[in-house]
Amino acid sequence: MGTKLDLNVEIMKPAGNKRYFAVFMVALMVGINYLDRVNFSVATPTIMQEFGLDAGQMGILMSAFFWSYTLTMLPIGGILNKFGPKHAITGAAAGWGLVTMLTGLASSFTHFFWVRILLGVTEAPGFPASARVVSVWTPIKERTFCSACFDCCARVGSAFAPPLVAWLILSYGWRASFVITGAIAVVYAFFWHFTYHEPDAHPTITKEELAYIRQDEIVTSEGAVESKPIPMLKLFLYPTVLKISIAYALYLYVWTTFNSWMPAYLMQARGLNLKQMGFAAMVPYIVAVVCELLGGVVFDKWKAKGATVTQLRRTGMGLAMLGSAVFIWLTMLASTATGAIMYLSLFMGIFAFGASNVWAIPGDIAPYGQAGGVGGVYNFVGNFGALFSPMVTGFFIASKYGYNGGFTVCCILAVIGAVLFMISDYTRLSPKLA
């Protein structure tokens, strides 16, 4: 039989902070991931002009990434459950870095299409692997903030990509921007490979810190953490998994619409030039980074005061989705570019504050060590929203409804997503009896 750890260990802070280095490394990975992903969005107006592509065609290219990204999620989840995140992240970062560099050689719609497909395959392990790392390296009391740390780095990459890539395009051309940003991911892959260890195998972790991060788990007499794995495909039989995954699809639809189209929106609908857009697009993402980290602190403090995990996730994700609907609507009504940027910033702020919870969810409900599998299903279903978002929005932009038509769809889906998040339960799953 296994036992919970002593209550004193649960309360006291440990000697050592190796867990924060693990969180830092996945946060850095997500930031680089999004730098390479958002590069294409920033280069969109330039590429459209050079190759004569319309908004519908660009929507297809943006969505192509998510076609392969989504389909790769299920096998990635199984691989993470079996082998862990070390090799998965090494291969992914090196792979997407090389593919990003190859994007700089593209010379036609077809070439762009296939590199976008390859980019989706290589970037797929990022978020499930990050959730897996955080789930085994942090106790529940720190999990919202630590999950927010890596999730908010999607906003960090999105914040610094517009001015950086705009500067690279103006100085060296759009092709060089892909080569330079892709090379950063390749360097990271080597650094990750030689520094990451699982908690049990870490050469310098203290016994106190290891006990601290395991405080919510059952530890066997042999010193191993007890886990009751659930086969990947059987996860689809759990109503909670289906509800939160569909809700996450609606969350990603909203996020991806703005992550893909905000640079073009600011230039085409609000009249900014490339340099102005680079700095204007940065503002909402910076607000989002600050608000997501703040959300992580607030929700962890609420947990310390006795809130249940279900209360945290329902409140946080409901606030994120309902708040986003309000401020997206106000963005459409804004009469000036300054007003639009202000409301976009408020949208991103409340969206990110609540979404400090979004990638804590797989670790909450998964059996120990299985967050990669739950995260794979979560991201597999969820990314159908991301898959359709750029394409559907692109077709609206090309129609008589324009950007406002695409944004109205976001408002409707955000409200539906809020309801699904708020009626879900977030307790840990147990294997179903045969």
Short mmCIF file of C-alpha atoms in Angstrom, two decimals, residues 73-365:
data_model
loop_
_atom_site.label_atom_id
_atom_site.label_comp_id
_atom_site.label_asym_id
_atom_site.label_seq_id
_atom_site.Cartn_x
_atom_site.Cartn_y
_atom_site.Cartn_z
CA MET A 73 -1.56 15.10 -30.96
CA LEU A 74 -2.80 11.57 -30.24
CA PRO A 75 0.43 9.75 -31.09
CA ILE A 76 2.39 12.45 -29.26
CA GLY A 77 0.30 11.90 -26.13
CA GLY A 78 1.06 8.17 -26.19
CA ILE A 79 4.77 8.80 -26.76
CA LEU A 80 4.91 11.23 -23.83
CA ASN A 81 3.15 8.78 -21.52
CA LYS A 82 5.59 6.02 -22.42
CA PHE A 83 8.92 7.80 -22.87
CA GLY A 84 8.59 11.16 -21.12
CA PRO A 85 9.32 14.68 -22.37
CA LYS A 86 13.13 14.79 -22.67
CA HIS A 87 13.52 13.30 -26.15
CA ALA A 88 10.14 14.58 -27.37
CA ILE A 89 11.04 18.22 -26.75
CA THR A 90 14.58 17.80 -28.09
CA GLY A 91 13.32 16.39 -31.39
CA ALA A 92 10.44 18.86 -31.62
CA ALA A 93 12.52 22.00 -31.08
CA ALA A 94 15.25 20.91 -33.50
CA GLY A 95 12.59 19.88 -36.03
CA TRP A 96 10.49 23.01 -36.00
CA GLY A 97 13.61 25.16 -36.02
CA LEU A 98 14.82 23.51 -39.24
CA VAL A 99 11.36 23.71 -40.83
CA THR A 100 11.11 27.41 -39.93
CA MET A 101 14.45 27.98 -41.66
CA LEU A 102 13.13 26.09 -44.71
CA THR A 103 10.17 28.50 -44.87
CA GLY A 104 12.64 31.14 -46.00
CA LEU A 105 13.19 29.13 -49.19
CA ALA A 106 9.49 28.91 -50.14
CA SER A 107 8.58 30.41 -53.52
CA SER A 108 4.94 29.45 -54.13
CA PHE A 109 1.62 28.74 -52.43
CA THR A 110 2.37 25.00 -52.63
CA HIS A 111 5.78 25.39 -51.00
CA PHE A 112 4.28 27.42 -48.15
CA PHE A 113 1.53 24.85 -47.72
CA TRP A 114 3.94 21.95 -47.21
CA VAL A 115 6.29 23.74 -44.83
CA ARG A 116 3.26 24.77 -42.78
CA ILE A 117 2.20 21.11 -42.64
CA LEU A 118 5.70 20.11 -41.46
CA LEU A 119 5.76 22.90 -38.91
CA GLY A 120 2.52 21.59 -37.40
CA VAL A 121 3.98 18.09 -37.00
CA THR A 122 7.18 19.31 -35.36
CA GLU A 123 5.55 21.81 -32.98
CA ALA A 124 2.87 19.38 -31.75
CA PRO A 125 4.70 18.07 -28.65
CA GLY A 126 5.17 21.54 -27.10
CA PHE A 127 2.11 22.05 -24.91
CA PRO A 128 1.36 18.43 -23.89
CA ALA A 129 5.04 17.98 -22.98
CA SER A 130 4.99 21.20 -20.95
CA ALA A 131 1.89 20.07 -19.05
CA ARG A 132 3.60 16.72 -18.41
CA VAL A 133 6.72 18.44 -17.03
CA VAL A 134 4.74 20.77 -14.74
CA SER A 135 2.50 17.94 -13.50
CA VAL A 136 5.44 15.89 -12.15
CA TRP A 137 7.62 18.81 -11.06
CA THR A 138 5.10 20.92 -9.06
CA PRO A 139 2.54 20.26 -6.30
CA ILE A 140 -1.07 21.33 -6.83
CA LYS A 141 -0.60 24.44 -4.65
CA GLU A 142 1.90 25.86 -7.19
CA ARG A 143 0.43 24.41 -10.37
CA THR A 144 -1.71 27.30 -11.60
CA PHE A 145 1.16 29.77 -11.48
CA CYS A 146 3.68 27.31 -12.96
CA SER A 147 1.26 26.37 -15.75
CA ALA A 148 0.64 30.08 -16.35
CA CYS A 149 4.40 30.59 -16.65
CA PHE A 150 4.69 28.36 -19.71
CA ASP A 151 1.31 29.25 -21.20
CA CYS A 152 1.95 32.98 -20.91
CA CYS A 153 5.14 32.51 -22.91
CA ALA A 154 2.87 31.94 -25.90
CA ARG A 155 1.97 35.60 -25.37
CA VAL A 156 5.65 36.51 -24.84
CA GLY A 157 6.55 34.98 -28.20
CA SER A 158 3.58 36.72 -29.75
CA ALA A 159 4.53 40.02 -28.09
CA PHE A 160 8.12 40.15 -29.23
CA ALA A 161 7.65 38.53 -32.63
CA PRO A 162 5.87 41.51 -34.27
CA PRO A 163 8.55 44.18 -33.64
CA LEU A 164 11.45 41.72 -34.01
CA VAL A 165 10.18 40.14 -37.22
CA ALA A 166 9.07 43.50 -38.62
CA TRP A 167 12.61 44.82 -38.01
CA LEU A 168 14.16 41.72 -39.60
CA ILE A 169 11.89 42.05 -42.64
CA LEU A 170 12.66 45.74 -43.07
CA SER A 171 16.42 45.17 -42.58
CA TYR A 172 17.08 41.83 -44.25
CA GLY A 173 13.86 40.67 -45.94
CA TRP A 174 11.18 38.21 -44.90
CA ARG A 175 13.22 35.15 -45.85
CA ALA A 176 16.04 36.00 -43.44
CA SER A 177 13.52 36.45 -40.62
CA PHE A 178 12.57 32.76 -40.87
CA VAL A 179 16.18 31.60 -40.98
CA ILE A 180 17.18 33.59 -37.89
CA THR A 181 14.18 32.70 -35.73
CA GLY A 182 14.40 29.03 -36.73
CA ALA A 183 18.06 28.87 -35.70
CA ILE A 184 17.12 29.96 -32.17
CA ALA A 185 14.97 26.82 -31.75
CA VAL A 186 17.80 24.54 -32.90
CA VAL A 187 20.15 26.02 -30.29
CA TYR A 188 17.49 25.58 -27.61
CA ALA A 189 17.07 21.88 -28.50
CA PHE A 190 20.69 21.14 -27.55
CA PHE A 191 20.44 23.12 -24.31
CA TRP A 192 17.23 21.32 -23.26
CA HIS A 193 18.63 17.87 -24.05
CA PHE A 194 21.64 18.26 -21.80
CA THR A 195 19.93 19.97 -18.85
CA TYR A 196 16.51 18.28 -18.33
CA HIS A 197 15.98 15.38 -15.91
CA GLU A 198 12.87 13.80 -14.41
CA PRO A 199 12.51 14.50 -10.65
CA ASP A 200 13.48 10.97 -9.56
CA ALA A 201 16.57 11.02 -11.80
CA HIS A 202 17.77 14.56 -11.12
CA PRO A 203 21.40 14.36 -9.94
CA THR A 204 21.26 17.25 -7.45
CA ILE A 205 17.65 17.48 -6.22
CA THR A 206 17.26 17.44 -2.44
CA LYS A 207 15.14 14.86 -0.65
CA GLU A 208 13.07 17.69 0.81
CA GLU A 209 12.22 19.17 -2.59
CA LEU A 210 11.39 15.74 -4.02
CA ALA A 211 9.02 15.12 -1.11
CA TYR A 212 7.52 18.60 -1.50
CA ILE A 213 6.63 18.17 -5.17
CA ARG A 214 5.13 14.73 -4.42
CA GLN A 215 2.99 15.93 -1.52
CA ASP A 216 -0.31 15.36 -3.33
CA GLU A 217 0.62 11.86 -4.50
CA ILE A 218 0.54 8.36 -3.06
CA VAL A 219 4.11 7.08 -2.62
CA THR A 220 4.72 3.32 -2.44
CA SER A 221 6.99 1.61 0.08
CA GLU A 222 9.60 1.38 -2.70
CA GLY A 223 9.59 5.18 -2.99
CA ALA A 224 7.81 5.37 -6.35
CA VAL A 225 4.72 7.48 -7.00
CA GLU A 226 1.59 5.40 -7.48
CA SER A 227 -0.10 5.88 -10.85
CA LYS A 228 -3.21 4.37 -12.39
CA PRO A 229 -2.81 4.99 -16.14
CA ILE A 230 -5.76 5.22 -18.49
CA PRO A 231 -5.24 4.12 -22.13
CA MET A 232 -5.29 7.07 -24.52
CA LEU A 233 -8.35 6.05 -26.52
CA LYS A 234 -10.37 5.32 -23.37
CA LEU A 235 -10.00 8.96 -22.35
CA PHE A 236 -12.63 9.77 -24.97
CA LEU A 237 -15.16 7.83 -22.85
CA TYR A 238 -14.95 10.34 -20.00
CA PRO A 239 -17.57 13.15 -20.24
CA THR A 240 -15.25 15.56 -18.41
CA VAL A 241 -12.51 15.06 -21.00
CA LEU A 242 -14.93 15.66 -23.86
CA LYS A 243 -16.47 18.80 -22.33
CA ILE A 244 -13.19 20.49 -21.47
CA SER A 245 -11.67 19.51 -24.82
CA ILE A 246 -14.56 21.03 -26.78
CA ALA A 247 -14.39 24.12 -24.57
CA TYR A 248 -10.66 24.31 -25.26
CA ALA A 249 -11.41 24.12 -29.00
CA LEU A 250 -13.57 27.24 -28.66
CA TYR A 251 -10.88 28.91 -26.53
CA LEU A 252 -8.30 28.16 -29.24
CA TYR A 253 -10.61 29.38 -31.99
CA VAL A 254 -10.70 32.81 -30.32
CA TRP A 255 -6.97 32.87 -29.47
CA THR A 256 -5.87 31.71 -32.92
CA THR A 257 -8.07 34.21 -34.74
CA PHE A 258 -6.24 37.09 -33.12
CA ASN A 259 -2.85 35.43 -33.03
CA SER A 260 -3.09 34.82 -36.80
CA TRP A 261 -4.88 37.94 -38.02
CA MET A 262 -4.10 40.78 -35.59
CA PRO A 263 -1.04 42.07 -37.52
CA ALA A 264 -3.00 42.13 -40.79
CA TYR A 265 -6.06 43.61 -39.01
CA LEU A 266 -4.03 46.52 -37.65
CA MET A 267 -2.60 47.26 -41.09
CA GLN A 268 -5.58 46.56 -43.33
CA ALA A 269 -8.53 47.60 -41.15
CA ARG A 270 -6.88 50.21 -38.92
CA GLY A 271 -4.42 51.76 -41.38
CA LEU A 272 -1.09 51.19 -39.59
CA ASN A 273 2.14 50.71 -41.54
CA LEU A 274 4.49 47.76 -40.93
CA LYS A 275 6.64 49.54 -38.34
CA GLN A 276 3.63 50.95 -36.46
CA MET A 277 1.95 47.55 -36.51
CA GLY A 278 5.03 45.87 -35.05
CA PHE A 279 4.86 47.98 -31.91
CA ALA A 280 1.06 48.24 -31.72
CA ALA A 281 0.62 44.45 -31.92
CA MET A 282 3.10 44.08 -29.07
CA VAL A 283 0.94 45.96 -26.55
CA PRO A 284 -1.96 43.47 -26.16
CA TYR A 285 0.46 40.57 -25.73
CA ILE A 286 2.50 42.36 -23.07
CA VAL A 287 -0.72 43.05 -21.18
CA ALA A 288 -1.59 39.37 -21.56
CA VAL A 289 1.75 38.19 -20.14
CA VAL A 290 1.41 40.38 -17.05
CA CYS A 291 -2.22 39.40 -16.51
CA GLU A 292 -1.62 35.67 -16.92
CA LEU A 293 1.17 35.66 -14.34
CA LEU A 294 -1.03 37.74 -12.04
CA GLY A 295 -3.83 35.24 -12.56
CA GLY A 296 -1.51 32.40 -11.61
CA VAL A 297 -0.66 34.13 -8.33
CA VAL A 298 -4.29 35.01 -7.55
CA PHE A 299 -5.68 31.54 -8.24
CA ASP A 300 -2.89 29.79 -6.30
CA LYS A 301 -3.59 32.10 -3.33
CA TRP A 302 -7.29 31.26 -3.60
CA LYS A 303 -6.34 27.56 -3.56
CA ALA A 304 -4.28 28.15 -0.41
CA LYS A 305 -7.38 29.68 1.22
CA GLY A 306 -9.37 26.51 0.61
CA ALA A 307 -10.86 26.75 -2.90
CA THR A 308 -11.23 23.47 -4.74
CA VAL A 309 -9.55 22.84 -8.07
CA THR A 310 -12.98 22.76 -9.71
CA GLN A 311 -13.82 26.21 -8.31
CA LEU A 312 -10.54 27.60 -9.63
CA ARG A 313 -10.90 26.25 -13.15
CA ARG A 314 -14.60 27.05 -13.56
CA THR A 315 -14.13 30.62 -12.37
CA GLY A 316 -10.93 31.29 -14.29
CA MET A 317 -12.01 29.89 -17.62
CA GLY A 318 -15.51 31.34 -17.38
CA LEU A 319 -14.02 34.78 -16.77
CA ALA A 320 -11.58 34.37 -19.66
CA MET A 321 -14.21 33.42 -22.20
CA LEU A 322 -17.03 35.78 -21.18
CA GLY A 323 -14.63 38.70 -20.75
CA SER A 324 -13.13 38.10 -24.18
CA ALA A 325 -16.57 38.23 -25.82
CA VAL A 326 -17.24 41.65 -24.28
CA PHE A 327 -13.96 43.25 -25.32
CA ILE A 328 -13.87 41.74 -28.82
CA TRP A 329 -17.27 43.31 -29.38
CA LEU A 330 -15.99 46.66 -28.15
CA THR A 331 -12.98 46.35 -30.47
CA MET A 332 -15.35 46.16 -33.42
CA LEU A 333 -17.16 49.30 -32.23
CA ALA A 334 -13.97 51.34 -31.71
CA SER A 335 -13.82 54.38 -34.01
CA THR A 336 -10.03 54.81 -33.97
CA ALA A 337 -6.94 52.62 -34.18
CA THR A 338 -5.97 53.72 -30.66
CA GLY A 339 -9.36 52.65 -29.33
CA ALA A 340 -9.11 49.31 -31.09
CA ILE A 341 -5.66 48.66 -29.61
CA MET A 342 -6.95 49.57 -26.13
CA TYR A 343 -9.87 47.12 -26.36
CA LEU A 344 -7.63 44.43 -27.87
CA SER A 345 -5.36 44.88 -24.86
CA LEU A 346 -8.28 44.57 -22.43
CA PHE A 347 -9.47 41.48 -24.31
CA MET A 348 -6.04 39.88 -24.11
CA GLY A 349 -5.68 40.87 -20.46
CA ILE A 350 -8.88 39.30 -19.13
CA PHE A 351 -8.51 36.34 -21.49
CA ALA A 352 -5.00 35.62 -20.18
CA PHE A 353 -5.85 36.30 -16.51
CA GLY A 354 -8.50 33.58 -16.54
CA ALA A 355 -6.48 31.34 -18.84
CA SER A 356 -3.74 31.01 -16.23
CA ASN A 357 -5.83 27.91 -15.50
CA VAL A 358 -6.06 26.50 -19.01
CA TRP A 359 -2.95 24.30 -19.06
CA ALA A 360 -3.18 23.32 -15.41
CA ILE A 361 -6.28 21.31 -16.35
CA PRO A 362 -4.56 18.25 -17.92
CA GLY A 363 -2.36 17.91 -14.83
CA ASP A 364 -5.40 18.26 -12.55
CA ILE A 365 -7.43 15.45 -14.06
#
